[in-house]
Short mmCIF file of C-alpha atoms and ligand atoms in Angstrom, two decimals:
data_model
loop_
_atom_site.label_atom_id
_atom_site.label_comp_id
_atom_site.label_asym_id
_atom_site.label_seq_id
_atom_site.Cartn_x
_atom_site.Cartn_y
_atom_site.Cartn_z
CA UNK A 10 0.00 0.00 0.00
CA UNK A 11 1.22 3.51 -0.83
CA UNK A 12 0.90 5.70 2.27
CA UNK A 13 2.94 8.77 1.39
CA UNK A 14 3.01 11.26 -1.43
CA UNK A 15 6.04 13.45 -1.95
CA UNK A 16 5.62 16.94 -3.38
CA UNK A 17 8.88 18.44 -4.65
CA UNK A 18 8.03 22.13 -4.35
CA UNK A 19 11.36 23.85 -3.97
CA UNK A 20 11.84 25.11 -7.54
CA UNK A 21 12.17 28.82 -8.23
CA UNK A 22 9.32 29.04 -10.75
CA UNK A 23 11.23 31.54 -12.85
CA UNK A 24 8.72 31.32 -15.69
CA UNK A 25 6.20 33.13 -13.51
CA UNK A 26 8.36 35.98 -12.30
CA UNK A 27 7.64 38.44 -10.83
CA UNK A 28 4.63 36.55 -9.35
CA UNK A 29 6.93 33.95 -7.83
CA UNK A 30 9.46 36.36 -6.38
CA UNK A 31 8.05 36.11 -2.86
CA UNK A 32 5.26 33.58 -3.42
CA UNK A 33 5.73 29.86 -4.13
CA UNK A 34 4.74 28.74 -7.63
CA UNK A 35 2.74 25.95 -5.99
CA UNK A 36 0.51 28.57 -4.34
CA UNK A 37 -0.56 30.09 -7.67
CA UNK A 38 -4.29 29.54 -7.90
CA UNK A 39 -6.49 27.99 -10.53
CA UNK A 40 -9.40 30.37 -9.84
CA UNK A 41 -9.64 30.06 -6.03
CA UNK A 42 -7.58 27.01 -5.10
CA UNK A 43 -3.78 26.76 -5.10
CA UNK A 44 -2.08 24.25 -7.38
CA UNK A 45 -0.69 22.26 -4.48
CA UNK A 46 -4.15 21.76 -2.96
CA UNK A 47 -5.33 20.14 -6.21
CA UNK A 48 -2.32 17.82 -5.92
CA UNK A 49 -3.07 16.96 -2.29
CA UNK A 50 -6.70 16.25 -3.20
CA UNK A 51 -5.54 13.90 -5.97
CA UNK A 52 -3.28 12.03 -3.54
CA UNK A 53 -6.12 11.77 -1.02
CA UNK A 54 -8.44 10.40 -3.71
CA UNK A 55 -5.80 7.71 -4.31
CA UNK A 56 -6.08 6.65 -0.66
CA UNK A 57 -2.92 8.45 0.49
CA UNK A 58 -3.02 10.56 3.66
CA UNK A 59 0.68 11.23 4.37
CA UNK A 60 1.73 14.38 2.51
CA UNK A 61 5.49 14.95 2.43
CA UNK A 62 6.48 18.32 1.02
CA UNK A 63 9.97 19.39 -0.03
CA UNK A 64 10.06 23.15 0.24
CA UNK A 65 12.74 25.79 0.09
CA UNK A 66 13.37 29.38 1.04
CA UNK A 67 10.34 31.63 0.58
CA UNK A 68 7.84 28.76 0.61
CA UNK A 69 6.29 29.15 4.04
CA UNK A 70 2.89 30.02 2.58
CA UNK A 71 2.51 26.32 1.73
CA UNK A 72 2.78 25.34 5.40
CA UNK A 73 0.40 28.10 6.45
CA UNK A 74 -2.13 26.98 3.84
CA UNK A 75 -2.34 23.47 5.30
CA UNK A 76 -2.92 24.79 8.80
CA UNK A 77 -5.73 26.45 10.72
CA UNK A 78 -6.06 30.23 10.45
CA UNK A 79 -7.73 30.93 13.79
CA UNK A 80 -8.40 34.62 13.36
CA UNK A 81 -9.87 34.32 9.87
CA UNK A 82 -11.92 31.24 10.73
CA UNK A 83 -13.27 32.88 13.86
CA UNK A 84 -14.28 35.95 11.81
CA UNK A 85 -16.29 34.01 9.24
CA UNK A 86 -17.71 31.36 11.60
CA UNK A 87 -21.48 31.09 11.17
CA UNK A 88 -21.52 33.08 7.90
CA UNK A 89 -22.06 31.83 4.35
CA UNK A 90 -18.34 32.28 3.74
CA UNK A 91 -17.51 29.39 6.01
CA UNK A 92 -18.23 26.81 3.33
CA UNK A 93 -15.39 28.13 1.17
CA UNK A 94 -13.00 26.55 3.67
CA UNK A 95 -14.80 23.19 3.93
CA UNK A 96 -12.46 21.34 1.51
CA UNK A 97 -9.26 22.56 3.10
CA UNK A 98 -10.57 21.86 6.61
CA UNK A 99 -11.37 18.29 5.57
CA UNK A 100 -7.83 17.89 4.17
CA UNK A 101 -6.30 19.18 7.40
CA UNK A 102 -8.48 16.80 9.43
CA UNK A 103 -7.64 13.60 7.55
CA UNK A 104 -4.07 14.16 6.29
CA UNK A 105 -0.72 14.55 7.99
CA UNK A 106 1.80 17.01 6.60
CA UNK A 107 5.55 16.83 6.95
CA UNK A 108 8.11 19.21 5.50
CA UNK A 109 11.76 19.39 4.77
CA UNK A 110 13.81 21.99 2.96
CA UNK A 111 15.98 21.55 -0.09
CA UNK A 112 18.86 23.90 0.64
CA UNK A 113 20.24 24.11 -2.89
CA UNK A 114 18.08 23.60 -5.97
CA UNK A 115 20.07 20.83 -7.61
CA UNK A 116 17.28 19.31 -9.65
CA UNK A 117 14.21 17.11 -9.30
CA UNK A 118 16.25 14.00 -8.47
CA UNK A 119 17.96 15.91 -5.67
CA UNK A 120 14.60 17.21 -4.39
CA UNK A 121 13.28 13.63 -4.25
CA UNK A 122 16.41 12.46 -2.44
CA UNK A 123 15.92 15.32 0.04
CA UNK A 124 12.47 13.86 0.74
CA UNK A 125 13.91 10.51 1.89
CA UNK A 126 13.83 11.67 5.50
CA UNK A 127 10.04 12.12 5.20
CA UNK A 128 9.28 9.02 3.17
CA UNK A 129 11.45 6.32 4.75
CA UNK A 130 11.91 2.82 3.37
CA UNK A 131 8.61 2.28 1.59
CA UNK A 132 7.18 2.79 -1.90
CA UNK A 133 5.78 6.30 -2.37
CA UNK A 134 4.02 8.52 -4.87
CA UNK A 135 5.37 11.78 -6.28
CA UNK A 136 3.21 14.64 -7.54
CA UNK A 137 4.60 17.70 -9.28
CA UNK A 138 1.82 20.12 -8.46
CA UNK A 139 2.54 22.27 -11.51
CA UNK A 140 1.21 19.41 -13.66
CA UNK A 141 -2.51 19.72 -13.01
CA UNK A 142 -4.37 16.56 -14.05
CA UNK A 143 -8.08 15.99 -14.57
CA UNK A 144 -9.53 12.53 -15.07
CA UNK A 145 -12.98 10.99 -14.64
CA UNK A 146 -13.99 8.91 -12.81
CA UNK A 147 -10.58 7.90 -11.40
CA UNK A 148 -7.90 10.53 -10.78
CA UNK A 149 -4.53 9.81 -12.41
CA UNK A 150 -2.71 8.85 -9.21
CA UNK A 151 -5.46 6.38 -8.28
CA UNK A 152 -5.07 4.75 -11.71
CA UNK A 153 -1.33 4.44 -11.00
CA UNK A 154 -1.76 3.06 -7.47
CA UNK A 155 -3.96 0.31 -8.92
CA UNK A 156 -1.27 -0.54 -11.46
CA UNK A 157 1.36 -0.55 -8.70
CA UNK A 158 -0.69 -3.10 -6.76
CA UNK A 159 -0.38 -5.47 -9.74
CA UNK A 160 3.28 -4.91 -10.63
CA UNK A 161 5.05 -3.62 -7.48
CA UNK A 162 7.65 -1.63 -9.41
CA UNK A 163 8.30 2.03 -10.21
CA UNK A 164 5.76 3.66 -12.54
CA UNK A 165 5.94 6.95 -14.42
CA UNK A 166 2.91 8.63 -15.96
CA UNK A 167 3.39 9.30 -19.66
CA UNK A 168 1.50 11.12 -22.38
CA UNK A 169 1.88 11.58 -26.11
CA UNK A 170 3.29 14.99 -26.99
CA UNK A 171 3.96 16.55 -30.40
CA UNK A 172 7.37 15.38 -31.66
CA UNK A 173 8.70 18.92 -31.85
CA UNK A 174 8.12 19.35 -28.09
CA UNK A 175 10.20 16.40 -26.83
CA UNK A 176 12.95 18.83 -25.76
CA UNK A 177 10.72 19.94 -22.84
CA UNK A 178 10.34 16.48 -21.26
CA UNK A 179 11.91 13.22 -20.17
CA UNK A 180 11.05 10.86 -23.03
CA UNK A 181 10.76 7.07 -22.79
CA UNK A 182 11.33 4.13 -25.08
CA UNK A 183 9.94 0.66 -24.40
CA UNK A 184 7.62 -2.20 -25.26
CA UNK A 185 3.86 -1.84 -24.84
CA UNK A 186 2.99 -4.87 -22.68
CA UNK A 187 -0.70 -4.17 -22.43
CA UNK A 188 -2.94 -1.30 -23.47
CA UNK A 189 -1.17 1.86 -22.33
CA UNK A 190 1.42 0.06 -20.15
CA UNK A 191 5.04 0.17 -21.39
CA UNK A 192 8.04 -1.72 -19.99
CA UNK A 193 10.63 1.06 -20.21
CA UNK A 194 14.11 0.38 -21.59
CA UNK A 195 15.15 3.91 -22.47
CA UNK A 196 14.77 7.32 -20.91
CA UNK A 197 16.25 10.52 -22.27
CA UNK A 198 16.03 13.88 -20.53
CA UNK A 199 14.85 16.71 -22.82
CA UNK A 200 16.01 15.19 -26.15
CA UNK A 201 15.97 17.01 -29.47
CA UNK A 202 13.11 15.59 -31.58
CA UNK A 203 15.63 13.74 -33.78
CA UNK A 204 17.15 11.93 -30.78
CA UNK A 205 13.90 11.17 -28.92
CA UNK A 206 13.16 7.42 -28.57
CA UNK A 207 9.40 8.15 -28.95
CA UNK A 208 6.91 10.95 -28.41
CA UNK A 209 5.89 9.54 -25.01
CA UNK A 210 6.78 12.13 -22.39
CA UNK A 211 7.01 11.68 -18.62
CA UNK A 212 4.68 13.99 -16.71
CA UNK A 213 4.58 14.89 -13.04
CA UNK A 214 3.16 11.72 -11.50
CA UNK A 215 5.38 8.88 -10.29
CA UNK A 216 5.29 5.87 -8.02
CA UNK A 217 8.78 4.97 -6.86
CA UNK A 218 10.21 2.03 -4.96
CA UNK A 219 12.50 3.10 -2.09
CA UNK A 220 15.70 1.67 -3.60
CA UNK A 221 15.55 4.82 -5.76
CA UNK A 222 17.19 6.73 -2.88
CA UNK A 223 20.39 4.66 -2.92
CA UNK A 224 20.44 4.87 -6.70
CA UNK A 225 20.02 8.67 -6.56
CA UNK A 226 22.91 8.90 -4.10
CA UNK A 227 25.24 7.22 -6.58
CA UNK A 228 23.90 8.92 -9.72
CA UNK A 229 26.15 11.69 -11.06
CA UNK A 230 24.66 15.06 -12.04
CA UNK A 231 23.18 14.94 -15.55
CA UNK A 232 21.77 17.49 -17.92
CA UNK A 233 22.27 21.11 -16.75
CA UNK A 234 24.43 19.81 -13.87
CA UNK A 235 21.25 18.72 -12.05
CA UNK A 236 20.55 15.36 -10.43
CA UNK A 237 17.94 13.93 -12.80
CA UNK A 238 15.28 11.49 -11.61
CA UNK A 239 15.23 10.02 -15.14
CA UNK A 240 18.92 9.03 -14.83
CA UNK A 241 18.22 7.19 -11.57
CA UNK A 242 15.10 5.55 -12.99
CA UNK A 243 17.19 4.31 -15.90
CA UNK A 244 19.15 2.15 -13.43
CA UNK A 245 15.89 0.48 -12.39
CA UNK A 246 14.72 0.31 -16.00
CA UNK A 247 17.89 -1.57 -17.00
CA UNK A 248 16.57 -4.36 -14.76
CA UNK A 249 13.09 -4.13 -16.29
CA UNK A 250 11.67 -2.50 -13.15
CA UNK A 251 10.02 0.65 -14.52
CA UNK A 252 6.65 0.92 -16.23
CA UNK A 253 5.37 3.85 -18.25
CA UNK A 254 1.63 4.33 -17.89
CA UNK A 255 -0.31 6.28 -20.50
CA UNK A 256 -2.91 7.61 -18.12
CA UNK A 257 -6.52 8.24 -18.94
CA UNK A 258 -7.23 11.93 -18.53
CA UNK A 259 -5.87 15.33 -19.38
CA UNK A 260 -2.83 17.21 -18.09
CA UNK A 261 -2.27 20.95 -18.02
CA UNK A 262 1.32 22.19 -17.80
CA UNK A 263 0.80 24.88 -15.16
CA UNK A 264 4.56 25.48 -15.05
CA UNK A 265 4.07 27.38 -18.32
CA UNK A 266 1.95 30.51 -18.62
CA UNK A 267 -0.04 29.09 -21.55
CA UNK A 268 -0.90 25.83 -19.74
CA UNK A 269 -1.73 27.74 -16.59
CA UNK A 270 -4.22 29.96 -18.43
CA UNK A 271 -5.84 26.91 -20.08
CA UNK A 272 -6.15 25.18 -16.70
CA UNK A 273 -7.62 28.32 -15.16
CA UNK A 274 -10.27 28.46 -17.91
CA UNK A 275 -10.98 24.75 -17.45
CA UNK A 276 -11.52 25.14 -13.71
CA UNK A 277 -13.61 28.27 -14.14
CA UNK A 278 -15.93 26.66 -16.72
CA UNK A 279 -16.20 23.21 -15.14
CA UNK A 280 -16.06 23.77 -11.39
CA UNK A 281 -16.34 27.38 -10.36
CA UNK A 282 -19.07 28.58 -12.72
CA UNK A 283 -20.89 25.26 -12.44
CA UNK A 284 -20.92 25.73 -8.66
P1 UTP B 321 10.67 22.87 -12.96
O1 UTP B 321 11.53 22.26 -13.98
O2 UTP B 321 9.29 23.27 -13.39
O3 UTP B 321 11.44 24.11 -12.33
O4 UTP B 321 10.58 21.84 -11.75
P2 UTP B 321 10.92 25.31 -11.48
O5 UTP B 321 12.10 25.93 -10.81
O6 UTP B 321 9.81 24.90 -10.57
O7 UTP B 321 10.27 26.33 -12.54
P3 UTP B 321 10.95 27.25 -13.68
O8 UTP B 321 11.39 26.32 -14.77
O9 UTP B 321 12.09 28.03 -13.05
O10 UTP B 321 9.82 28.17 -14.10
C1 UTP B 321 9.70 20.74 -11.76
C2 UTP B 321 9.27 20.44 -10.35
O11 UTP B 321 10.39 20.03 -9.56
C3 UTP B 321 10.55 20.86 -8.42
C4 UTP B 321 9.78 22.15 -8.74
O12 UTP B 321 9.33 22.77 -7.56
C5 UTP B 321 8.65 21.63 -9.62
O13 UTP B 321 7.58 21.12 -8.84
N1 UTP B 321 11.99 21.08 -8.17
C6 UTP B 321 12.83 21.29 -9.22
C7 UTP B 321 12.48 21.05 -6.89
O14 UTP B 321 11.73 20.85 -5.91
N2 UTP B 321 13.81 21.24 -6.69
C8 UTP B 321 14.69 21.45 -7.71
O15 UTP B 321 15.90 21.60 -7.47
C9 UTP B 321 14.18 21.48 -9.00
#
């Protein structure tokens, strides 16, 4: 059973400057809910209640968000405004939150390794909150947890992207074992379209087995001098222990302004306006 979900949330979010100068990217809102809350809700829907968040300098708003705000809540108690906090109050009641700081931003692999102290020696999920996913009826992470129960190995969520955009992603190569499930034998970080093994890109949902931590420790820095999770996963993949899962649903890249605006419109039309 997967009990913990790790949220690497230490990145600088430079694509959203100046908005992210003093505010974490993960606290940017799709209409009225911060990105990281959507991620936490997805983890909860997958049966996970232990939220492990890797933060960094200037990210304290995340901790405050998943806490009680006595003064505010006292002010609106008994008014119609109270219901706006119902979802977050439920999250605070049923989940536990733990935090650690990544001192230097040395890449996603390094952020995940920093989270070891929160996760321990058990399989865990990873959500990159800037990839906002919608899927009906089962959220993407729940689909992946079900697959993990069958295979008990690391799983990365993948989606087809236009060939010319492979340079933005980790891209996999492998054999399709069953509908949408690939046994990965290749992983390339941000390849030029000509060098990409496929157009199947890794997006921000993972299930990882805990041996990944030892592998990360002995993986040298890769592209851009950063510790890449794809390089570490390649060690597992060489032993046939990584699946790529083409999830059912839609992903918005909220790390880019264009994807963020599309996700905002989606949430406004489908949830906010619809009540
Ligand atoms: P990104 O590649 O989107 O980087 O990180 P970023 O710094 O957040 O944003 P830009 O590119 O400057 O606009 C992908 C995910 O990995 C986390 C980020 O917080 C984000 O969720 N991350 C990345 C870390 O936690 N630590 C790192 O050192 C790097």
